Short mmCIF file of C-alpha atoms in Angstrom, two decimals:
data_model
loop_
_atom_site.label_atom_id
_atom_site.label_comp_id
_atom_site.label_asym_id
_atom_site.label_seq_id
_atom_site.Cartn_x
_atom_site.Cartn_y
_atom_site.Cartn_z
CA MET A 1 -64.57 102.94 -123.06
CA ALA A 2 -61.94 104.04 -125.57
CA ASN A 3 -58.85 102.23 -126.83
CA GLY A 4 -56.95 104.27 -129.41
CA SER A 5 -59.34 104.93 -132.26
CA MET A 6 -61.93 102.47 -131.00
CA THR A 7 -64.79 103.23 -128.66
CA THR A 8 -67.11 100.81 -126.93
CA ARG A 9 -70.72 101.53 -126.07
CA GLU A 10 -73.73 99.52 -124.98
CA SER A 11 -76.99 98.99 -126.79
CA ALA A 12 -79.66 96.64 -125.44
CA ASP A 13 -77.51 93.96 -123.81
CA ALA A 14 -74.80 94.02 -126.49
CA LYS A 15 -71.45 95.80 -126.55
CA ILE A 16 -70.75 97.71 -129.72
CA ILE A 17 -67.21 98.54 -130.79
CA ASP A 18 -67.02 101.53 -133.12
CA VAL A 19 -63.80 101.28 -135.11
CA ASN A 20 -62.65 104.67 -136.30
CA GLU A 21 -59.41 103.74 -138.04
CA ASP A 22 -58.21 101.39 -140.72
CA LEU A 23 -57.52 97.89 -139.45
CA GLY A 24 -54.01 97.07 -140.56
CA SER A 25 -51.58 94.93 -138.59
CA TYR A 26 -50.87 97.64 -136.03
CA ALA A 27 -54.52 98.48 -135.31
CA ALA A 28 -55.56 94.81 -135.43
CA ALA A 29 -53.75 94.33 -132.11
CA ASP A 30 -55.88 97.12 -130.59
CA LEU A 31 -59.04 95.47 -131.87
CA ARG A 32 -58.05 92.12 -130.42
CA LYS A 33 -57.25 93.76 -127.08
CA THR A 34 -60.58 95.61 -127.04
CA ILE A 35 -62.55 92.44 -127.78
CA ASP A 36 -60.56 90.40 -125.24
CA THR A 37 -61.26 93.00 -122.55
CA LEU A 38 -64.99 92.76 -123.25
CA ILE A 39 -64.97 88.96 -123.21
CA ASP A 40 -62.92 88.90 -120.00
CA GLY A 41 -65.55 91.25 -118.55
CA ALA A 42 -68.21 88.62 -119.27
CA SER A 43 -69.69 90.25 -122.38
CA GLN A 44 -71.38 87.64 -124.53
CA LYS A 45 -72.86 89.74 -127.31
CA ILE A 46 -70.39 91.85 -129.24
CA ILE A 47 -70.95 93.85 -132.42
CA VAL A 48 -68.15 95.46 -134.40
CA ASN A 49 -69.09 98.56 -136.39
CA LEU A 50 -66.83 98.75 -139.46
CA SER A 51 -68.65 101.55 -141.25
CA GLU A 52 -65.73 103.98 -140.83
CA VAL A 53 -63.09 101.47 -141.91
CA GLN A 54 -61.60 101.76 -145.40
CA HIS A 55 -58.92 99.06 -145.12
CA ILE A 56 -58.80 95.76 -143.26
CA ASN A 57 -56.23 92.99 -143.30
CA SER A 58 -56.36 89.28 -142.59
CA THR A 59 -55.00 89.69 -139.04
CA ALA A 60 -57.93 91.90 -138.02
CA ILE A 61 -60.41 89.54 -139.68
CA GLY A 62 -58.72 86.60 -137.93
CA ALA A 63 -59.08 88.37 -134.57
CA MET A 64 -62.84 88.69 -135.10
CA VAL A 65 -63.19 85.10 -136.33
CA GLY A 66 -61.27 83.80 -133.31
CA SER A 67 -63.32 85.88 -130.90
CA ALA A 68 -66.61 84.75 -132.46
CA LYS A 69 -65.54 81.11 -132.05
CA ARG A 70 -64.58 81.77 -128.43
CA LEU A 71 -67.91 83.48 -127.67
CA ARG A 72 -69.98 80.79 -129.37
CA THR A 73 -68.65 78.12 -127.02
CA ASN A 74 -70.55 79.95 -124.25
CA GLY A 75 -73.66 80.81 -126.23
CA GLY A 76 -72.54 84.29 -127.26
CA ASP A 77 -71.41 85.68 -130.60
CA LEU A 78 -69.58 88.46 -132.39
CA LYS A 79 -71.33 90.05 -135.36
CA VAL A 80 -70.13 92.78 -137.72
CA TYR A 81 -71.87 95.47 -139.75
CA GLY A 82 -71.18 98.38 -142.05
CA LEU A 83 -68.75 96.74 -144.48
CA ALA A 84 -67.78 98.76 -147.55
CA ALA A 85 -67.56 96.77 -150.80
CA ASN A 86 -63.77 96.42 -150.62
CA LEU A 87 -63.96 95.10 -147.08
CA LYS A 88 -66.70 92.63 -147.99
CA ARG A 89 -64.55 91.33 -150.85
CA THR A 90 -61.63 90.75 -148.45
CA PHE A 91 -63.95 88.91 -146.02
CA ASP A 92 -65.15 86.76 -148.93
CA LEU A 93 -61.62 85.98 -150.14
CA VAL A 94 -60.46 84.67 -146.76
CA GLY A 95 -63.71 82.78 -146.23
CA ALA A 96 -64.72 84.83 -143.18
CA SER A 97 -68.12 85.65 -144.69
CA SER A 98 -69.09 82.04 -144.12
CA VAL A 99 -68.00 82.13 -140.48
CA LEU A 100 -69.00 85.58 -139.23
CA GLU A 101 -72.50 86.99 -139.33
CA ILE A 102 -72.39 90.19 -141.37
CA TYR A 103 -75.18 92.79 -141.35
CA ASP A 104 -75.92 96.05 -143.12
CA SER A 105 -76.94 97.97 -140.03
CA GLU A 106 -76.59 98.06 -136.28
CA SER A 107 -80.30 97.44 -135.78
CA SER A 108 -80.25 94.28 -137.89
CA ALA A 109 -77.14 93.01 -136.08
CA LEU A 110 -78.79 93.66 -132.71
CA ALA A 111 -82.01 91.99 -133.80
CA ALA A 112 -80.09 88.87 -134.81
CA PHE A 113 -79.04 88.07 -131.23
CA MET B 1 -45.22 100.29 -189.26
CA THR B 2 -46.19 100.26 -185.62
CA GLN B 3 -43.75 101.99 -183.42
CA THR B 4 -43.46 100.73 -179.86
CA LYS B 5 -42.88 103.47 -177.35
CA LYS B 6 -40.04 102.57 -175.02
CA THR B 7 -40.53 103.60 -171.45
CA LYS B 8 -37.85 103.91 -168.86
CA GLN B 9 -37.91 101.53 -165.94
CA GLU B 10 -37.67 103.29 -162.62
CA ILE B 11 -36.62 101.84 -159.30
CA LEU B 12 -37.34 103.06 -155.77
CA LYS B 13 -35.83 101.50 -152.67
CA LEU B 14 -37.10 101.77 -149.12
CA SER B 15 -35.53 100.38 -145.97
CA VAL B 16 -37.61 100.51 -142.82
CA PRO B 17 -37.30 99.17 -139.26
CA SER B 18 -39.17 95.95 -138.56
CA CYS B 19 -42.04 97.70 -136.76
CA LEU B 20 -45.71 97.28 -137.61
CA LYS B 21 -46.34 100.99 -137.06
CA TYR B 22 -44.47 101.79 -140.28
CA ILE B 23 -46.67 99.63 -142.48
CA ARG B 24 -49.47 102.19 -142.88
CA PRO B 25 -47.10 104.96 -144.04
CA ILE B 26 -45.50 102.52 -146.50
CA GLN B 27 -48.95 101.49 -147.74
CA MET B 28 -49.95 105.11 -148.23
CA PHE B 29 -46.76 105.93 -150.11
CA ILE B 30 -47.11 102.96 -152.46
CA GLY B 31 -50.83 103.65 -152.86
CA GLN B 32 -50.03 107.19 -153.95
CA LEU B 33 -47.43 105.87 -156.37
CA ALA B 34 -49.92 103.37 -157.81
CA GLN B 35 -52.44 106.18 -158.25
CA GLN B 36 -49.82 108.29 -160.02
CA LEU B 37 -49.04 105.35 -162.29
CA GLY B 38 -52.71 105.14 -163.25
CA PHE B 39 -54.04 102.09 -161.43
CA CYS B 40 -57.76 102.16 -160.67
CA ARG B 41 -59.15 102.53 -157.15
CA THR B 42 -59.91 98.83 -156.61
CA ARG B 43 -56.44 97.86 -157.78
CA ILE B 44 -54.86 100.43 -155.47
CA TYR B 45 -56.84 98.93 -152.58
CA ASP B 46 -55.50 95.49 -153.50
CA ILE B 47 -51.93 96.78 -153.73
CA GLU B 48 -52.20 98.44 -150.32
CA LEU B 49 -53.69 95.30 -148.78
CA ILE B 50 -50.91 93.13 -150.18
CA ILE B 51 -48.28 95.55 -148.86
CA ASP B 52 -49.84 95.18 -145.41
CA GLU B 53 -49.93 91.38 -145.57
CA VAL B 54 -46.44 90.86 -147.01
CA CYS B 55 -44.72 93.45 -144.81
CA SER B 56 -46.40 92.26 -141.62
CA ASN B 57 -45.29 88.69 -142.41
CA ALA B 58 -41.75 89.92 -143.04
CA ILE B 59 -41.77 91.76 -139.70
CA GLU B 60 -43.48 89.08 -137.60
CA HIS B 61 -41.92 85.97 -139.08
CA GLY B 62 -38.75 87.20 -140.78
CA SER B 63 -37.26 89.75 -138.42
CA GLU B 64 -35.24 89.01 -135.30
CA THR B 65 -35.54 92.52 -133.81
CA PRO B 66 -36.96 95.90 -134.88
CA ASP B 67 -33.44 96.78 -136.02
CA SER B 68 -33.39 93.85 -138.45
CA GLY B 69 -35.35 95.96 -140.90
CA ILE B 70 -37.08 95.04 -144.12
CA ASP B 71 -36.15 96.24 -147.60
CA LEU B 72 -38.65 97.12 -150.30
CA THR B 73 -37.77 97.60 -153.94
CA LEU B 74 -40.39 99.06 -156.27
CA THR B 75 -39.76 98.67 -159.97
CA PHE B 76 -42.17 100.18 -162.46
CA ASP B 77 -42.58 101.17 -166.06
CA SER B 78 -45.55 101.66 -168.37
CA SER B 79 -46.56 98.01 -168.17
CA ARG B 80 -46.23 96.99 -164.56
CA LEU B 81 -45.50 97.68 -160.89
CA GLU B 82 -43.28 95.13 -159.23
CA ILE B 83 -42.88 95.10 -155.45
CA HIS B 84 -40.13 93.12 -153.80
CA VAL B 85 -40.02 92.72 -150.01
CA ARG B 86 -36.95 91.22 -148.33
CA ASP B 87 -36.50 90.15 -144.73
CA LYS B 88 -33.37 88.79 -143.09
CA GLY B 89 -34.92 85.83 -141.30
CA LYS B 90 -34.83 84.72 -137.70
CA SER B 91 -32.10 82.59 -136.23
CA VAL B 92 -34.67 80.07 -135.00
CA ARG B 93 -36.56 79.97 -138.26
CA LYS B 94 -34.67 80.79 -141.39
CA ASN B 95 -36.64 81.29 -144.60
CA TRP B 96 -40.04 81.27 -142.91
CA LEU B 97 -41.78 80.77 -146.24
CA ALA B 98 -39.33 78.31 -147.73
CA THR B 99 -40.54 75.88 -150.37
CA GLY B 100 -43.01 73.47 -148.83
CA ARG B 101 -43.94 75.81 -146.00
CA LEU B 102 -46.59 77.52 -148.14
CA ASP B 103 -48.18 74.13 -148.86
CA GLU B 104 -48.05 73.30 -145.17
CA VAL B 105 -49.85 76.54 -144.27
CA SER B 106 -52.33 75.98 -147.09
CA GLN B 107 -53.26 72.51 -145.89
CA LYS B 108 -53.95 73.75 -142.37
CA MET B 109 -55.96 76.79 -143.46
CA THR B 110 -59.76 76.83 -143.21
CA PRO B 111 -62.22 79.76 -143.31
CA ASP B 112 -62.27 79.81 -139.51
CA SER B 113 -58.47 79.86 -139.20
CA GLU B 114 -57.30 82.96 -137.40
CA ARG B 115 -53.93 83.19 -139.17
CA GLY B 116 -52.30 82.22 -142.44
CA HIS B 117 -54.55 84.01 -144.91
CA GLY B 118 -52.24 86.90 -145.74
CA ILE B 119 -49.97 85.26 -148.28
CA PHE B 120 -52.97 83.71 -150.03
CA LEU B 121 -54.62 87.11 -150.31
CA ALA B 122 -51.39 88.32 -151.92
CA GLU B 123 -51.50 85.41 -154.34
CA LYS B 124 -55.17 85.97 -155.23
CA LEU B 125 -55.02 89.73 -155.64
CA SER B 126 -51.74 90.11 -157.50
CA ASP B 127 -50.94 89.12 -161.08
CA SER B 128 -47.86 87.22 -159.98
CA LEU B 129 -46.46 86.13 -156.64
CA GLU B 130 -43.06 84.60 -156.18
CA ILE B 131 -41.45 83.50 -152.91
CA LEU B 132 -37.74 82.88 -152.74
CA THR B 133 -35.18 82.27 -150.06
CA ASN B 134 -32.38 84.80 -149.96
CA PRO B 135 -28.67 84.55 -149.09
CA LEU B 136 -29.27 86.41 -145.80
CA GLY B 137 -31.32 83.50 -144.49
CA GLY B 138 -34.54 85.39 -145.02
CA THR B 139 -37.40 85.39 -147.47
CA ASP B 140 -38.01 87.48 -150.58
CA VAL B 141 -41.60 88.00 -151.68
CA GLN B 142 -42.15 89.51 -155.10
CA VAL B 143 -45.56 90.60 -156.35
CA ILE B 144 -46.32 92.06 -159.76
CA PHE B 145 -49.28 94.11 -160.92
CA TYR B 146 -49.71 94.62 -164.66
CA PHE B 147 -51.72 97.36 -166.25
CA SER B 148 -54.76 96.39 -168.33
CA THR B 149 -55.51 93.06 -166.69
CA SER B 150 -59.01 91.67 -166.24
CA SER B 151 -59.21 93.42 -162.86
CA GLY B 152 -58.85 96.71 -164.68
CA SER B 153 -55.71 98.80 -164.43
#
């Protein structure tokens, strides 16, 4: 499934969103829509691949935090991987590193479910 | 005798429609300017992030319609880059970041809050952040980046 510069694929029983554009305010809405579509389709395990993302803003991070909270109420979760140093710093500054599970690789994110 | 070199202050003004799709081009333009001025890569990242956060707030909270528009003024010389973003406010909520509102947002904010982090990122990553109400009923946000700070220039 593709939504703008985001594609969704399946690995094991998780859905993986590959983000292929920077996540500013405009693209953050696409990310939220993509995640919402997966959750509405009963997906419980979602992984967001940020390895191609150079910039992220607080709206995009907030969308992932909100979705993780929503999934956790039903036993699911949203995990992220592939953060460049600048992105990790932004996650740390808004406190999202303490809320979201962040991994170095897709395999480690998958193994954590 | 030490002679201080005087550098000319330059000013650039941009007026753009209140549409989120224009933020990335604005970010890229200001990022290029910051690079030309000599800021390091990390600092340029911070400047671009702050532009995103401040402009998206001005569009979402301080613009009635796309035609309302936001105004950016960039002032720079050899010591600093100053970025001023002005919105015109909404009729239902004038001065969305008026005095006291920032404290209100701050008190409600936690790491798992979905919104409200943008202005605090701007405060943390800039050398100076000032929020003022303007005569149009909107909000002015001014951020300053100095060269040769602890973050590196």
